[in-house]
mmCIF file of C-alpha atoms in Angstrom:
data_model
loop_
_atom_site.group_PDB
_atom_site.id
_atom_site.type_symbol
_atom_site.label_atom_id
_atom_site.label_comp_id
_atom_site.label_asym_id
_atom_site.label_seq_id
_atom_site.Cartn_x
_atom_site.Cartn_y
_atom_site.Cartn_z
ATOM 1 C CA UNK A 1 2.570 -41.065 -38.432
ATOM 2 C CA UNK A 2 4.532 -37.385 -38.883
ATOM 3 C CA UNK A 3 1.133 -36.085 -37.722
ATOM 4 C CA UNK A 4 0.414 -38.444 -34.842
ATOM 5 C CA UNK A 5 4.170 -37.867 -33.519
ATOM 6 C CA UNK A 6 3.709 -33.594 -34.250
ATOM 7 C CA UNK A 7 0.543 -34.225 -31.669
ATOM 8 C CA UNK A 8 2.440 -36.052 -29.407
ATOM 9 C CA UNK A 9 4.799 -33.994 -28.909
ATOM 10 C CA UNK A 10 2.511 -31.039 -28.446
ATOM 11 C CA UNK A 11 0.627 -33.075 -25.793
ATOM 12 C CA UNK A 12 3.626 -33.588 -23.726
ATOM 13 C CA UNK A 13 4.600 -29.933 -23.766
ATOM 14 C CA UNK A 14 0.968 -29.073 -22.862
ATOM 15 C CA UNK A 15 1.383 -32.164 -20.187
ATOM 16 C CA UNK A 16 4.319 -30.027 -18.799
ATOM 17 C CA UNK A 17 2.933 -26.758 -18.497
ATOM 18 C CA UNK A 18 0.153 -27.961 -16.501
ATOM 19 C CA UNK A 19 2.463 -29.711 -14.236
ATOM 20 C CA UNK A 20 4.593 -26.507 -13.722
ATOM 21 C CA UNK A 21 1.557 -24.397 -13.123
ATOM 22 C CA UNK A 22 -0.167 -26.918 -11.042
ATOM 23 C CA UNK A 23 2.934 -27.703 -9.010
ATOM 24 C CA UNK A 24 2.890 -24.609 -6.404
ATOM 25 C CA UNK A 25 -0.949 -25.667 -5.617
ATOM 26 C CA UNK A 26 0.310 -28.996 -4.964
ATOM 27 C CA UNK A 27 3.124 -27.773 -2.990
ATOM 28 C CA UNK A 28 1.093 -25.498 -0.633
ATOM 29 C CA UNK A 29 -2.137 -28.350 0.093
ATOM 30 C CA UNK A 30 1.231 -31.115 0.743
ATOM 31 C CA UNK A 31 2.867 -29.124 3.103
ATOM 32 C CA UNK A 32 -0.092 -27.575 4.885
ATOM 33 C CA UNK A 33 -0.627 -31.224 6.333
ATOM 34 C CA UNK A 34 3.024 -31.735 7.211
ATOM 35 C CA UNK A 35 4.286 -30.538 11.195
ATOM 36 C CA UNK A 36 7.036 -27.974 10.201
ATOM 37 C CA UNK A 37 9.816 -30.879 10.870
ATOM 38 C CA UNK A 38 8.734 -32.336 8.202
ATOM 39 C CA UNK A 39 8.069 -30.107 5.903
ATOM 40 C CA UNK A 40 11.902 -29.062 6.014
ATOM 41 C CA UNK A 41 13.156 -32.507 5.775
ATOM 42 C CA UNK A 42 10.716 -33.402 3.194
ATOM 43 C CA UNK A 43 9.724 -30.174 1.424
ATOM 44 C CA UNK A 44 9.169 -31.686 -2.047
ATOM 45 C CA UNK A 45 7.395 -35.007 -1.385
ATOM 46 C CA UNK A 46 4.071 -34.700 -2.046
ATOM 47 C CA UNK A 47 2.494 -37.415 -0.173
ATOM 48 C CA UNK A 48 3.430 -36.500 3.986
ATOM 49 C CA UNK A 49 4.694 -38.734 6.300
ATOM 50 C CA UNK A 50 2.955 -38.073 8.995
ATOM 51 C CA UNK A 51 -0.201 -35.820 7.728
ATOM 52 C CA UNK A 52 -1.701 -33.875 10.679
ATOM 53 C CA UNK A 53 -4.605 -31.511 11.241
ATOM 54 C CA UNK A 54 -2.591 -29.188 13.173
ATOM 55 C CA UNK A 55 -1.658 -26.268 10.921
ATOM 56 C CA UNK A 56 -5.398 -25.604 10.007
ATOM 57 C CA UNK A 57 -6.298 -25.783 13.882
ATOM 58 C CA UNK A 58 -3.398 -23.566 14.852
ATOM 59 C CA UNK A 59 -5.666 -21.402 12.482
ATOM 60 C CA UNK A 60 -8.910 -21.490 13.849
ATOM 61 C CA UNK A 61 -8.467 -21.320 17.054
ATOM 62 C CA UNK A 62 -5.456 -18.209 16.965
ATOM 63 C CA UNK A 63 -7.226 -15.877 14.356
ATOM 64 C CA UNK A 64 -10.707 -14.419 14.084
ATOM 65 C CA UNK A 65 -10.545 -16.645 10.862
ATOM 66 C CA UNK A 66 -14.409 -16.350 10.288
ATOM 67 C CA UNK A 67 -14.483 -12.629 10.722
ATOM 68 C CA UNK A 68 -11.385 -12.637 8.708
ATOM 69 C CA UNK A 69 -12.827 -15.141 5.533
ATOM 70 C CA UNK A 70 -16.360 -12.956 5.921
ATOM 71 C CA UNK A 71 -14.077 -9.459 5.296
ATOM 72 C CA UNK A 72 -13.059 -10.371 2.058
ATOM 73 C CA UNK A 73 -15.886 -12.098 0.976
ATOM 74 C CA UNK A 74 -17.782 -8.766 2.020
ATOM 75 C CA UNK A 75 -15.012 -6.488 0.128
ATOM 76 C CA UNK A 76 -14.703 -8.864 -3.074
ATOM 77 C CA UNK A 77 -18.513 -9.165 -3.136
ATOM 78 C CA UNK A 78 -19.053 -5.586 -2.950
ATOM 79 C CA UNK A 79 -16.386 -4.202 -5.535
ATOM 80 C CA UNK A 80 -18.200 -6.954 -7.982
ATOM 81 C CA UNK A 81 -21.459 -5.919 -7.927
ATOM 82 C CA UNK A 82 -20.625 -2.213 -7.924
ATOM 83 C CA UNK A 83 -18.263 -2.758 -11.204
ATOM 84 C CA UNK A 84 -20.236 -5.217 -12.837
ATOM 85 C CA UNK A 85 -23.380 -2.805 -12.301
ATOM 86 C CA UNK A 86 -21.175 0.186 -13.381
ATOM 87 C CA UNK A 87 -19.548 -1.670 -16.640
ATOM 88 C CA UNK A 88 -22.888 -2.753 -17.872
ATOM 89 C CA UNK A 89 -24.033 1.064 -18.181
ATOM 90 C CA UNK A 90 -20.982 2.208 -19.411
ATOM 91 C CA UNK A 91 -20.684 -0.579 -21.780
ATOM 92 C CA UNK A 92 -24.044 0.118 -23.323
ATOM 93 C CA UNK A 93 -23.953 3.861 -23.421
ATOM 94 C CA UNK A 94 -20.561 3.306 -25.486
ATOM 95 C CA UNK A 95 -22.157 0.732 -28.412
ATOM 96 C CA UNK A 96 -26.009 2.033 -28.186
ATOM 97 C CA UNK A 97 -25.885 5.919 -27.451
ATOM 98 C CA UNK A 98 -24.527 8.656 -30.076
ATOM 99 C CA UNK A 99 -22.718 11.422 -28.473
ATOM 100 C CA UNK A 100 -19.894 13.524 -29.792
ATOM 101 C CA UNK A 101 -16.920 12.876 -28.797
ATOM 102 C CA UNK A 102 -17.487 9.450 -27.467
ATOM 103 C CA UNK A 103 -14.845 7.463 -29.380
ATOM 104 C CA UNK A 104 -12.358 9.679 -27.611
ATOM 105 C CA UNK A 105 -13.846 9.111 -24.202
ATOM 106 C CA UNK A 106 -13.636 5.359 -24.509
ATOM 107 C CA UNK A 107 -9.977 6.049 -25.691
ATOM 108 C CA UNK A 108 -9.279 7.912 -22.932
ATOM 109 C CA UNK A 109 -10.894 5.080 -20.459
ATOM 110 C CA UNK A 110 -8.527 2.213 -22.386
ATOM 111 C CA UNK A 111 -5.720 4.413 -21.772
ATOM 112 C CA UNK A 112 -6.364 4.409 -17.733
ATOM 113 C CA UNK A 113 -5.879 0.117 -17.914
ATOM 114 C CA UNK A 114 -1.933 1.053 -18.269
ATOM 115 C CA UNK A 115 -1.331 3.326 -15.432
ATOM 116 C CA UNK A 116 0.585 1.768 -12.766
ATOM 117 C CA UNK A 117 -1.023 0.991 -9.126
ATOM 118 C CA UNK A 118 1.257 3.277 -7.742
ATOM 119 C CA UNK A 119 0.740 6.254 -9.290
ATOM 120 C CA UNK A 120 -3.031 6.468 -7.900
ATOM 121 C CA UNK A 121 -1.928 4.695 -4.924
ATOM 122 C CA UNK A 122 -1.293 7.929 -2.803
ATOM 123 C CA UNK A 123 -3.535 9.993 -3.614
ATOM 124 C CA UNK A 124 -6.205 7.887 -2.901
ATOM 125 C CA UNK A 125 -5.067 6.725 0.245
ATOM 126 C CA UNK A 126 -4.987 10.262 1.195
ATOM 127 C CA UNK A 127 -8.606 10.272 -0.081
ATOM 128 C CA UNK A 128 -9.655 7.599 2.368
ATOM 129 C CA UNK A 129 -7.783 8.724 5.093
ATOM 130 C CA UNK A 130 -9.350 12.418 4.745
ATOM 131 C CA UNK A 131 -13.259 10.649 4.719
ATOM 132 C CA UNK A 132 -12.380 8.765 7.746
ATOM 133 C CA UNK A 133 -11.886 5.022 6.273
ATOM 134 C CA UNK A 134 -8.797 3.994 7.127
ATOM 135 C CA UNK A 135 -8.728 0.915 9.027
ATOM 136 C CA UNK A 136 -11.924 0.096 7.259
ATOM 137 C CA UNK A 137 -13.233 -2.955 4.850
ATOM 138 C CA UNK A 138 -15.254 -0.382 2.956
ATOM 139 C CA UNK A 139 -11.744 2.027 2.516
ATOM 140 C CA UNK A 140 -10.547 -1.206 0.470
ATOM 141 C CA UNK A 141 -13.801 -1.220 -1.513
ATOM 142 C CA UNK A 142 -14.497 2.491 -2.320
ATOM 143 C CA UNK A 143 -11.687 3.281 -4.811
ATOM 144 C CA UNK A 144 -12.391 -0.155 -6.916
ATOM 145 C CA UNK A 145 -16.383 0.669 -8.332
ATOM 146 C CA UNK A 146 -15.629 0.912 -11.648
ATOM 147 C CA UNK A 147 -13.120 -1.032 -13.751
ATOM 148 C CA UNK A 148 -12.309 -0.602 -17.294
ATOM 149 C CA UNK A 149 -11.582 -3.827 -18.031
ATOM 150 C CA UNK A 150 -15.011 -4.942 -17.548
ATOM 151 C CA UNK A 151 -16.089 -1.951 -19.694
ATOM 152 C CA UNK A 152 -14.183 -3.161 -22.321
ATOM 153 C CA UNK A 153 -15.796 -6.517 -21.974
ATOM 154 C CA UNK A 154 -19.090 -6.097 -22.371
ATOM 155 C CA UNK A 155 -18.535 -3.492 -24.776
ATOM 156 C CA UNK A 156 -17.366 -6.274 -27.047
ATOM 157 C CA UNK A 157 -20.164 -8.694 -26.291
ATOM 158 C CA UNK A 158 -22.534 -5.752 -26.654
ATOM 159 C CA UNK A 159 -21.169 -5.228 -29.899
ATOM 160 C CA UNK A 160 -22.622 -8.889 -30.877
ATOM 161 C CA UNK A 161 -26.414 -8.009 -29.897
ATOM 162 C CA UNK A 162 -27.735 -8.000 -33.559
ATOM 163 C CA UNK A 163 -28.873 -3.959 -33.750
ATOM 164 C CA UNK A 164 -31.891 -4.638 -35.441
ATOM 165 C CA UNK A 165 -33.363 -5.953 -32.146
ATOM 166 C CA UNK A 166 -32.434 -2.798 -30.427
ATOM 167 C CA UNK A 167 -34.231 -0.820 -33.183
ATOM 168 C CA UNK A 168 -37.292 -3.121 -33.121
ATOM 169 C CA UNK A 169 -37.668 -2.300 -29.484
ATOM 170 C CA UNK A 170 -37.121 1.532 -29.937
ATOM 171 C CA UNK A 171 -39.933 1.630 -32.727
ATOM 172 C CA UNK A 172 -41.724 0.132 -30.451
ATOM 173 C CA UNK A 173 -41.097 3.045 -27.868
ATOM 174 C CA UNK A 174 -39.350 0.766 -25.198
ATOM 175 C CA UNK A 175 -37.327 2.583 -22.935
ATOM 176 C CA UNK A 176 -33.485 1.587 -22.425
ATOM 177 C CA UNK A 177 -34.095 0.129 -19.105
ATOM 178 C CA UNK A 178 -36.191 -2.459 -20.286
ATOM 179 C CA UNK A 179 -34.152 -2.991 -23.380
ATOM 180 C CA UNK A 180 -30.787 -3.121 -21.567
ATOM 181 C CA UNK A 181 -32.807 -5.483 -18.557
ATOM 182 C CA UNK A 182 -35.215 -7.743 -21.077
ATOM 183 C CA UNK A 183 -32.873 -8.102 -24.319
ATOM 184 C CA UNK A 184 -28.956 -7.067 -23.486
ATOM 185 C CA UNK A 185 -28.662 -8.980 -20.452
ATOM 186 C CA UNK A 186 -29.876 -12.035 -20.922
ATOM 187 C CA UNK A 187 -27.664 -12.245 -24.572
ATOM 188 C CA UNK A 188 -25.151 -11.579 -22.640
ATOM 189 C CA UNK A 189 -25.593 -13.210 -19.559
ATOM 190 C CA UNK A 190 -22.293 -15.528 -19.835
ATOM 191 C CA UNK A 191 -19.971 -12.092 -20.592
ATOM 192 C CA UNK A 192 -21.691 -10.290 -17.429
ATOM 193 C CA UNK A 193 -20.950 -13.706 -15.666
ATOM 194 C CA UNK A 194 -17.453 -14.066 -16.471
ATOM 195 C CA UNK A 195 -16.612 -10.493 -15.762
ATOM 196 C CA UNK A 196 -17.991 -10.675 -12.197
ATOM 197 C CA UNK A 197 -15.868 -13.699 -11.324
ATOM 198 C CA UNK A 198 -13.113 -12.109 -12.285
ATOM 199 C CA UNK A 199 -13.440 -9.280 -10.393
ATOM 200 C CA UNK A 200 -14.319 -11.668 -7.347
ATOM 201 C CA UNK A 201 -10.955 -13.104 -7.672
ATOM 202 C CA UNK A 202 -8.980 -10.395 -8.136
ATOM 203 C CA UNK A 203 -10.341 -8.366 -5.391
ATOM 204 C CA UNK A 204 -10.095 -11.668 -3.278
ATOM 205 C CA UNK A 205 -6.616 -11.984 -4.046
ATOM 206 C CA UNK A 206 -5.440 -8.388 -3.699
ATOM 207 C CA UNK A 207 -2.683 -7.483 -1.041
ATOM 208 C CA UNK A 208 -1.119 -4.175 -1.830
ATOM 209 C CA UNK A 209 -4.007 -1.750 -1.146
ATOM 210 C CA UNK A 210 -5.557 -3.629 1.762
ATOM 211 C CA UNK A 211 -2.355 -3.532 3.611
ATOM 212 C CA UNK A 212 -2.213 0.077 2.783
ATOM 213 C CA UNK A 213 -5.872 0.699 4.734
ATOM 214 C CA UNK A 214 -6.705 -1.931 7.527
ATOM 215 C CA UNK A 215 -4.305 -2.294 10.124
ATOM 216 C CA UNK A 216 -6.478 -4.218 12.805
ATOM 217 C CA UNK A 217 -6.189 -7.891 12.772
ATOM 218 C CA UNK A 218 -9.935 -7.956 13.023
ATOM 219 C CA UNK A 219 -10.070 -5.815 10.059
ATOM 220 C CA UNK A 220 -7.904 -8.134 8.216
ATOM 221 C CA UNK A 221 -8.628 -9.880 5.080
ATOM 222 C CA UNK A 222 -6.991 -13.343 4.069
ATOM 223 C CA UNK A 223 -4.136 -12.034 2.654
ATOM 224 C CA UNK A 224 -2.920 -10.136 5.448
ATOM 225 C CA UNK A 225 -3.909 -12.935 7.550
ATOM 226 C CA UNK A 226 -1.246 -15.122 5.295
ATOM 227 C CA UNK A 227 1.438 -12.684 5.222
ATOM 228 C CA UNK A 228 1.439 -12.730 9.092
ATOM 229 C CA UNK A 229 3.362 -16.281 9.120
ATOM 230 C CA UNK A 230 5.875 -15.102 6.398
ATOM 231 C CA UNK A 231 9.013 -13.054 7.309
ATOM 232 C CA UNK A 232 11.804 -11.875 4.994
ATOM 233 C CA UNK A 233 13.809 -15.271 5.124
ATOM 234 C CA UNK A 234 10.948 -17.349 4.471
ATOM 235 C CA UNK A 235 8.977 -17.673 7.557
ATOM 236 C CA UNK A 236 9.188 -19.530 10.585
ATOM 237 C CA UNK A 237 6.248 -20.322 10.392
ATOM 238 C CA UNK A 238 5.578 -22.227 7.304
ATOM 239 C CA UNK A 239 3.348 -24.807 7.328
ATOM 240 C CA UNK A 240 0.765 -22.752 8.636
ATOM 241 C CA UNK A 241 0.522 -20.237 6.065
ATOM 242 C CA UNK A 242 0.686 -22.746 3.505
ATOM 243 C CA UNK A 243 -2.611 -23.577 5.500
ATOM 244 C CA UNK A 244 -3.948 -20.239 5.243
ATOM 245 C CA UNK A 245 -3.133 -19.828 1.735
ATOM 246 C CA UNK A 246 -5.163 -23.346 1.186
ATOM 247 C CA UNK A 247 -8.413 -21.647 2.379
ATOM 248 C CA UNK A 248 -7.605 -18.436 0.990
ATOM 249 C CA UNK A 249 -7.384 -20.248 -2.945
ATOM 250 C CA UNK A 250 -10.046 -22.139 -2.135
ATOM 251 C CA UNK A 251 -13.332 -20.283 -2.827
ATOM 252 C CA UNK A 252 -11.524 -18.793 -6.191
ATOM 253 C CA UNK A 253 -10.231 -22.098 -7.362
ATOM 254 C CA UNK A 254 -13.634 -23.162 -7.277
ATOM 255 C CA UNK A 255 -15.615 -20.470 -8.810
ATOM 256 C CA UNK A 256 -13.566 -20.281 -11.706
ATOM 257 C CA UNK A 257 -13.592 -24.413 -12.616
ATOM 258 C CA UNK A 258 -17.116 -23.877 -12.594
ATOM 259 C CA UNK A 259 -17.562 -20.741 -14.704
ATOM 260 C CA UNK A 260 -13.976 -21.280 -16.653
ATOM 261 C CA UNK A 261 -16.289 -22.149 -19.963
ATOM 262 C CA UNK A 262 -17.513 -18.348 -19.430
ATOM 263 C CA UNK A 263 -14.438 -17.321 -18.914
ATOM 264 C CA UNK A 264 -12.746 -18.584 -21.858
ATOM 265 C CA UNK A 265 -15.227 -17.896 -24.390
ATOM 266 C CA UNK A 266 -15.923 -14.508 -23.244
ATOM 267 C CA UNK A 267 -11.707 -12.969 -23.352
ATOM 268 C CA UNK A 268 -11.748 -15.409 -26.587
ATOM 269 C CA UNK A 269 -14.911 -13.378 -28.716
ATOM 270 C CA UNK A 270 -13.397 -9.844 -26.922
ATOM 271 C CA UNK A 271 -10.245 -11.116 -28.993
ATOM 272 C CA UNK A 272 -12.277 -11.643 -31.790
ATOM 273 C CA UNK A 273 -14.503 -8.661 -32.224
ATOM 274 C CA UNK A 274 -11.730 -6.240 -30.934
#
Protein backbone atom coordinates (compact mmCIF):
# COMPACT_ATOMS: atom_id res chain seq x y z
CA UNK A 1 0.00 0.00 0.00
CA UNK A 2 3.12 2.57 1.12
CA UNK A 3 4.33 1.70 -2.39
CA UNK A 4 1.11 2.04 -4.36
CA UNK A 5 0.40 5.53 -2.49
CA UNK A 6 4.57 6.64 -3.11
CA UNK A 7 3.42 5.97 -7.02
CA UNK A 8 0.50 7.82 -6.73
CA UNK A 9 1.70 10.54 -5.63
CA UNK A 10 4.49 10.66 -8.15
CA UNK A 11 1.85 10.25 -10.91
CA UNK A 12 -0.01 13.25 -9.89
CA UNK A 13 3.07 15.44 -9.76
CA UNK A 14 4.05 14.07 -13.21
CA UNK A 15 0.08 14.68 -14.08
CA UNK A 16 0.86 18.36 -13.13
CA UNK A 17 3.85 19.10 -14.93
CA UNK A 18 2.38 18.06 -18.08
CA UNK A 19 -0.55 20.20 -17.49
CA UNK A 20 1.70 23.29 -16.77
CA UNK A 21 3.81 22.65 -19.80
CA UNK A 22 0.97 21.76 -21.98
CA UNK A 23 -1.14 24.69 -20.82
CA UNK A 24 0.46 27.66 -23.05
CA UNK A 25 -0.17 25.24 -26.25
CA UNK A 26 -3.61 25.01 -25.15
CA UNK A 27 -3.87 28.59 -24.51
CA UNK A 28 -2.55 29.78 -27.93
CA UNK A 29 -4.84 26.93 -30.32
CA UNK A 30 -8.13 28.28 -27.74
CA UNK A 31 -7.68 31.69 -28.36
CA UNK A 32 -6.60 31.61 -31.98
CA UNK A 33 -10.36 30.59 -32.68
CA UNK A 34 -11.81 33.26 -30.41
CA UNK A 35 -12.71 37.11 -32.22
CA UNK A 36 -10.48 39.36 -29.96
CA UNK A 37 -13.81 40.29 -27.80
CA UNK A 38 -13.74 37.27 -26.66
CA UNK A 39 -10.66 36.36 -26.08
CA UNK A 40 -10.43 39.34 -23.45
CA UNK A 41 -13.58 38.49 -21.77
CA UNK A 42 -12.83 34.90 -21.79
CA UNK A 43 -9.04 34.56 -21.96
CA UNK A 44 -8.76 31.35 -19.90
CA UNK A 45 -11.68 29.18 -21.08
CA UNK A 46 -10.56 26.77 -23.21
CA UNK A 47 -13.51 25.76 -25.12
CA UNK A 48 -14.68 29.39 -27.23
CA UNK A 49 -17.88 30.69 -27.37
CA UNK A 50 -18.18 31.58 -30.51
CA UNK A 51 -15.10 29.74 -32.46
CA UNK A 52 -14.42 31.50 -35.80
CA UNK A 53 -12.09 31.03 -38.75
CA UNK A 54 -11.22 34.55 -38.87
CA UNK A 55 -7.82 35.00 -37.24
CA UNK A 56 -6.20 32.32 -39.57
CA UNK A 57 -7.90 34.12 -42.69
CA UNK A 58 -6.86 37.55 -41.52
CA UNK A 59 -3.52 35.55 -42.08
CA UNK A 60 -3.65 34.30 -45.37
CA UNK A 61 -4.98 36.68 -47.12
CA UNK A 62 -2.70 39.91 -45.34
CA UNK A 63 0.80 38.14 -45.40
CA UNK A 64 2.79 36.38 -48.09
CA UNK A 65 2.21 33.48 -45.53
CA UNK A 66 3.38 30.77 -48.11
CA UNK A 67 6.49 32.62 -49.08
CA UNK A 68 6.84 33.32 -45.47
CA UNK A 69 6.26 29.30 -44.10
CA UNK A 70 8.62 28.24 -47.37
CA UNK A 71 11.59 30.83 -45.86
CA UNK A 72 12.03 29.03 -42.87
CA UNK A 73 11.46 25.79 -44.01
CA UNK A 74 14.26 26.69 -46.67
CA UNK A 75 16.63 28.26 -43.78
CA UNK A 76 15.89 25.39 -41.09
CA UNK A 77 16.29 22.78 -43.86
CA UNK A 78 19.46 24.12 -45.00
CA UNK A 79 21.36 24.79 -41.59
CA UNK A 80 20.31 20.88 -40.91
CA UNK A 81 21.75 19.28 -43.57
CA UNK A 82 24.88 21.44 -43.58
CA UNK A 83 25.44 20.63 -39.62
CA UNK A 84 24.32 17.26 -39.64
CA UNK A 85 26.74 16.65 -42.75
CA UNK A 86 29.48 18.68 -40.93
CA UNK A 87 29.00 16.84 -37.30
CA UNK A 88 29.14 13.46 -38.84
CA UNK A 89 32.84 14.19 -40.16
CA UNK A 90 33.88 15.86 -37.28
CA UNK A 91 32.40 13.34 -35.06
CA UNK A 92 34.26 10.52 -36.72
CA UNK A 93 37.59 12.15 -37.23
CA UNK A 94 37.43 12.77 -33.27
CA UNK A 95 36.71 8.77 -32.16
CA UNK A 96 38.41 7.02 -35.42
CA UNK A 97 41.50 9.26 -36.46
CA UNK A 98 44.84 9.66 -34.24
CA UNK A 99 46.27 13.04 -34.39
CA UNK A 100 48.23 14.93 -31.79
CA UNK A 101 46.72 17.18 -30.08
CA UNK A 102 43.21 16.16 -30.76
CA UNK A 103 41.84 15.77 -27.22
CA UNK A 104 42.60 19.45 -26.87
CA UNK A 105 40.86 20.41 -30.06
CA UNK A 106 37.65 18.71 -29.06
CA UNK A 107 38.15 20.60 -25.68
CA UNK A 108 38.47 23.61 -27.24
CA UNK A 109 35.16 22.91 -29.54
CA UNK A 110 33.07 21.95 -26.04
CA UNK A 111 34.27 25.09 -24.71
CA UNK A 112 32.61 27.23 -27.77
CA UNK A 113 28.82 25.56 -26.55
CA UNK A 114 29.13 28.26 -23.52
CA UNK A 115 29.79 31.44 -25.28
CA UNK A 116 26.93 33.67 -25.27
CA UNK A 117 24.92 34.61 -28.67
CA UNK A 118 25.95 37.94 -28.24
CA UNK A 119 29.34 37.93 -28.15
CA UNK A 120 29.56 36.49 -31.90
CA UNK A 121 26.51 38.30 -32.67
CA UNK A 122 28.33 41.46 -34.11
CA UNK A 123 30.88 40.42 -35.63
CA UNK A 124 29.16 38.24 -37.72
CA UNK A 125 26.57 40.45 -38.67
CA UNK A 126 29.26 42.65 -39.83
CA UNK A 127 30.44 39.53 -41.73
CA UNK A 128 27.19 39.25 -43.62
CA UNK A 129 26.67 42.66 -44.15
CA UNK A 130 30.35 43.05 -45.74
CA UNK A 131 29.46 39.76 -48.35
CA UNK A 132 26.32 41.42 -49.30
CA UNK A 133 23.58 39.17 -47.34
CA UNK A 134 21.77 41.24 -45.39
CA UNK A 135 18.21 41.14 -46.02
CA UNK A 136 18.80 37.62 -47.15
CA UNK A 137 17.39 33.92 -46.07
CA UNK A 138 20.83 32.56 -46.82
CA UNK A 139 22.56 35.57 -44.32
CA UNK A 140 20.39 33.63 -41.56
CA UNK A 141 21.80 30.29 -42.73
CA UNK A 142 25.55 30.95 -43.38
CA UNK A 143 26.86 31.52 -39.82
CA UNK A 144 24.87 28.24 -38.41
CA UNK A 145 26.89 25.15 -40.64
CA UNK A 146 28.43 23.64 -38.00
CA UNK A 147 27.21 23.06 -34.44
CA UNK A 148 29.00 21.52 -31.64
CA UNK A 149 26.35 20.11 -30.07
CA UNK A 150 25.74 17.74 -32.76
CA UNK A 151 29.50 17.00 -32.71
CA UNK A 152 29.26 16.03 -29.40
CA UNK A 153 26.41 13.75 -30.25
CA UNK A 154 27.52 11.58 -32.54
CA UNK A 155 30.78 11.55 -31.03
CA UNK A 156 29.12 9.64 -28.23
CA UNK A 157 27.12 7.28 -30.39
CA UNK A 158 30.28 6.81 -32.44
CA UNK A 159 31.93 5.86 -29.44
CA UNK A 160 29.37 2.72 -29.27
CA UNK A 161 30.36 1.30 -32.89
CA UNK A 162 32.20 -1.86 -31.55
CA UNK A 163 36.04 -0.95 -32.98
CA UNK A 164 36.69 -4.25 -34.04
CA UNK A 165 34.34 -3.67 -37.02
CA UNK A 166 36.22 -0.62 -37.97
CA UNK A 167 39.47 -2.65 -37.90
CA UNK A 168 37.93 -5.57 -39.84
CA UNK A 169 37.13 -3.15 -42.58
CA UNK A 170 40.62 -1.41 -42.55
CA UNK A 171 42.40 -4.93 -42.89
CA UNK A 172 40.39 -5.29 -45.43
CA UNK A 173 41.72 -1.99 -47.11
CA UNK A 174 38.25 -0.17 -47.11
CA UNK A 175 38.52 3.35 -47.35
CA UNK A 176 36.76 5.69 -44.62
CA UNK A 177 34.13 6.77 -46.95
CA UNK A 178 32.71 3.55 -47.32
CA UNK A 179 33.25 2.66 -43.73
CA UNK A 180 31.77 5.90 -42.34
CA UNK A 181 28.71 5.49 -45.37
CA UNK A 182 28.23 1.37 -45.17
CA UNK A 183 28.93 0.66 -41.28
CA UNK A 184 28.82 4.14 -39.06
CA UNK A 185 25.75 5.41 -40.44
CA UNK A 186 23.47 3.01 -40.53
CA UNK A 187 24.50 2.02 -36.50
CA UNK A 188 23.82 5.14 -35.96
CA UNK A 189 21.11 6.10 -37.98
CA UNK A 190 18.62 7.02 -34.93
CA UNK A 191 21.59 9.52 -33.30
CA UNK A 192 22.09 11.21 -36.92
CA UNK A 193 18.18 11.31 -36.90
CA UNK A 194 17.62 12.88 -33.70
CA UNK A 195 20.32 15.43 -34.14
CA UNK A 196 18.84 16.72 -37.42
CA UNK A 197 15.42 17.31 -35.86
CA UNK A 198 16.78 19.16 -33.46
CA UNK A 199 18.51 21.38 -35.40
CA UNK A 200 15.21 21.71 -37.59
CA UNK A 201 13.52 23.03 -34.61
CA UNK A 202 15.78 25.18 -33.30
CA UNK A 203 16.60 26.93 -36.43
CA UNK A 204 12.72 26.98 -37.02
CA UNK A 205 12.19 28.58 -33.87
CA UNK A 206 15.01 31.13 -33.83
CA UNK A 207 14.18 34.97 -33.61
CA UNK A 208 17.18 36.91 -32.51
CA UNK A 209 19.51 36.55 -35.53
CA UNK A 210 16.84 36.58 -38.22
CA UNK A 211 15.58 39.84 -37.02
CA UNK A 212 19.10 40.99 -37.01
CA UNK A 213 19.42 40.15 -41.10
CA UNK A 214 16.01 40.24 -43.06
CA UNK A 215 14.15 43.26 -42.85
CA UNK A 216 11.65 42.73 -45.86
CA UNK A 217 8.37 41.29 -44.99
CA UNK A 218 8.84 39.03 -47.95
CA UNK A 219 12.05 38.00 -46.53
CA UNK A 220 10.44 37.20 -43.33
CA UNK A 221 10.39 33.99 -41.57
CA UNK A 222 7.50 32.89 -39.09
CA UNK A 223 8.79 34.39 -36.28
CA UNK A 224 9.04 37.76 -37.48
CA UNK A 225 5.81 37.24 -39.08
CA UNK A 226 4.42 36.56 -35.26
CA UNK A 227 6.15 39.30 -33.62
CA UNK A 228 4.41 41.73 -36.09
CA UNK A 229 0.94 41.42 -34.05
CA UNK A 230 2.75 41.82 -30.63
CA UNK A 231 3.63 45.30 -29.21
CA UNK A 232 5.21 46.13 -25.84
CA UNK A 233 1.81 46.01 -23.84
CA UNK A 234 0.75 42.87 -25.21
CA UNK A 235 -0.56 43.42 -28.60
CA UNK A 236 -3.56 44.66 -30.05
CA UNK A 237 -3.67 42.31 -32.00
CA UNK A 238 -3.89 39.10 -30.20
CA UNK A 239 -5.80 36.56 -31.44
CA UNK A 240 -4.12 36.63 -34.57
CA UNK A 241 -0.74 35.95 -33.54
CA UNK A 242 -1.86 33.34 -31.35
CA UNK A 243 -2.91 32.13 -34.96
CA UNK A 244 0.38 32.57 -36.37
CA UNK A 245 2.14 31.05 -33.59
CA UNK A 246 -0.38 27.87 -34.16
CA UNK A 247 1.15 27.29 -37.65
CA UNK A 248 4.45 28.32 -36.71
CA UNK A 249 4.54 25.18 -33.72
CA UNK A 250 2.96 23.17 -35.91
CA UNK A 251 5.46 21.44 -38.25
CA UNK A 252 7.94 21.12 -35.00
CA UNK A 253 5.32 19.76 -32.71
CA UNK A 254 4.92 17.17 -35.14
CA UNK A 255 8.30 16.11 -36.11
CA UNK A 256 9.39 15.67 -32.75
CA UNK A 257 6.14 13.28 -31.48
CA UNK A 258 7.20 11.27 -34.23
CA UNK A 259 10.97 11.02 -33.76
CA UNK A 260 10.74 11.84 -29.73
CA UNK A 261 11.81 7.89 -29.20
CA UNK A 262 15.15 9.10 -31.12
CA UNK A 263 15.31 11.84 -29.32
CA UNK A 264 15.19 10.51 -25.95
CA UNK A 265 17.33 7.62 -26.31
CA UNK A 266 19.94 9.38 -28.15
CA UNK A 267 20.63 12.68 -25.19
CA UNK A 268 19.90 9.54 -22.73
CA UNK A 269 23.16 7.05 -24.09
CA UNK A 270 25.24 10.70 -24.71
CA UNK A 271 24.49 10.85 -20.81
CA UNK A 272 25.59 7.55 -20.46
CA UNK A 273 28.79 7.15 -22.36
CA UNK A 274 29.89 10.80 -21.52
Amino acid sequence: MKIRRSQAGWHILLLFFVFVMLMPIIFAVSNSFKTLQDAFNTVFQVIPLNPTLENYIHVFERLPFFQITLNTFLIASTVTVFKTITSLFAAYSFVYFSYKGKGTIYFIMLTTMFIPFTVTMIPNYLLISKIGLRDSIWGVALPQLADVLGIFLLRQAMRGVPKALIEAAKLENVGNVKIMRDIIIPLVRPSIITTGIVFFINSWNEYVWPVLILKSKENYTLSLALQMYISSEGGTEFTIAMAVSVMTMLIPLILYIIFQRYIINTFTMSGIKG
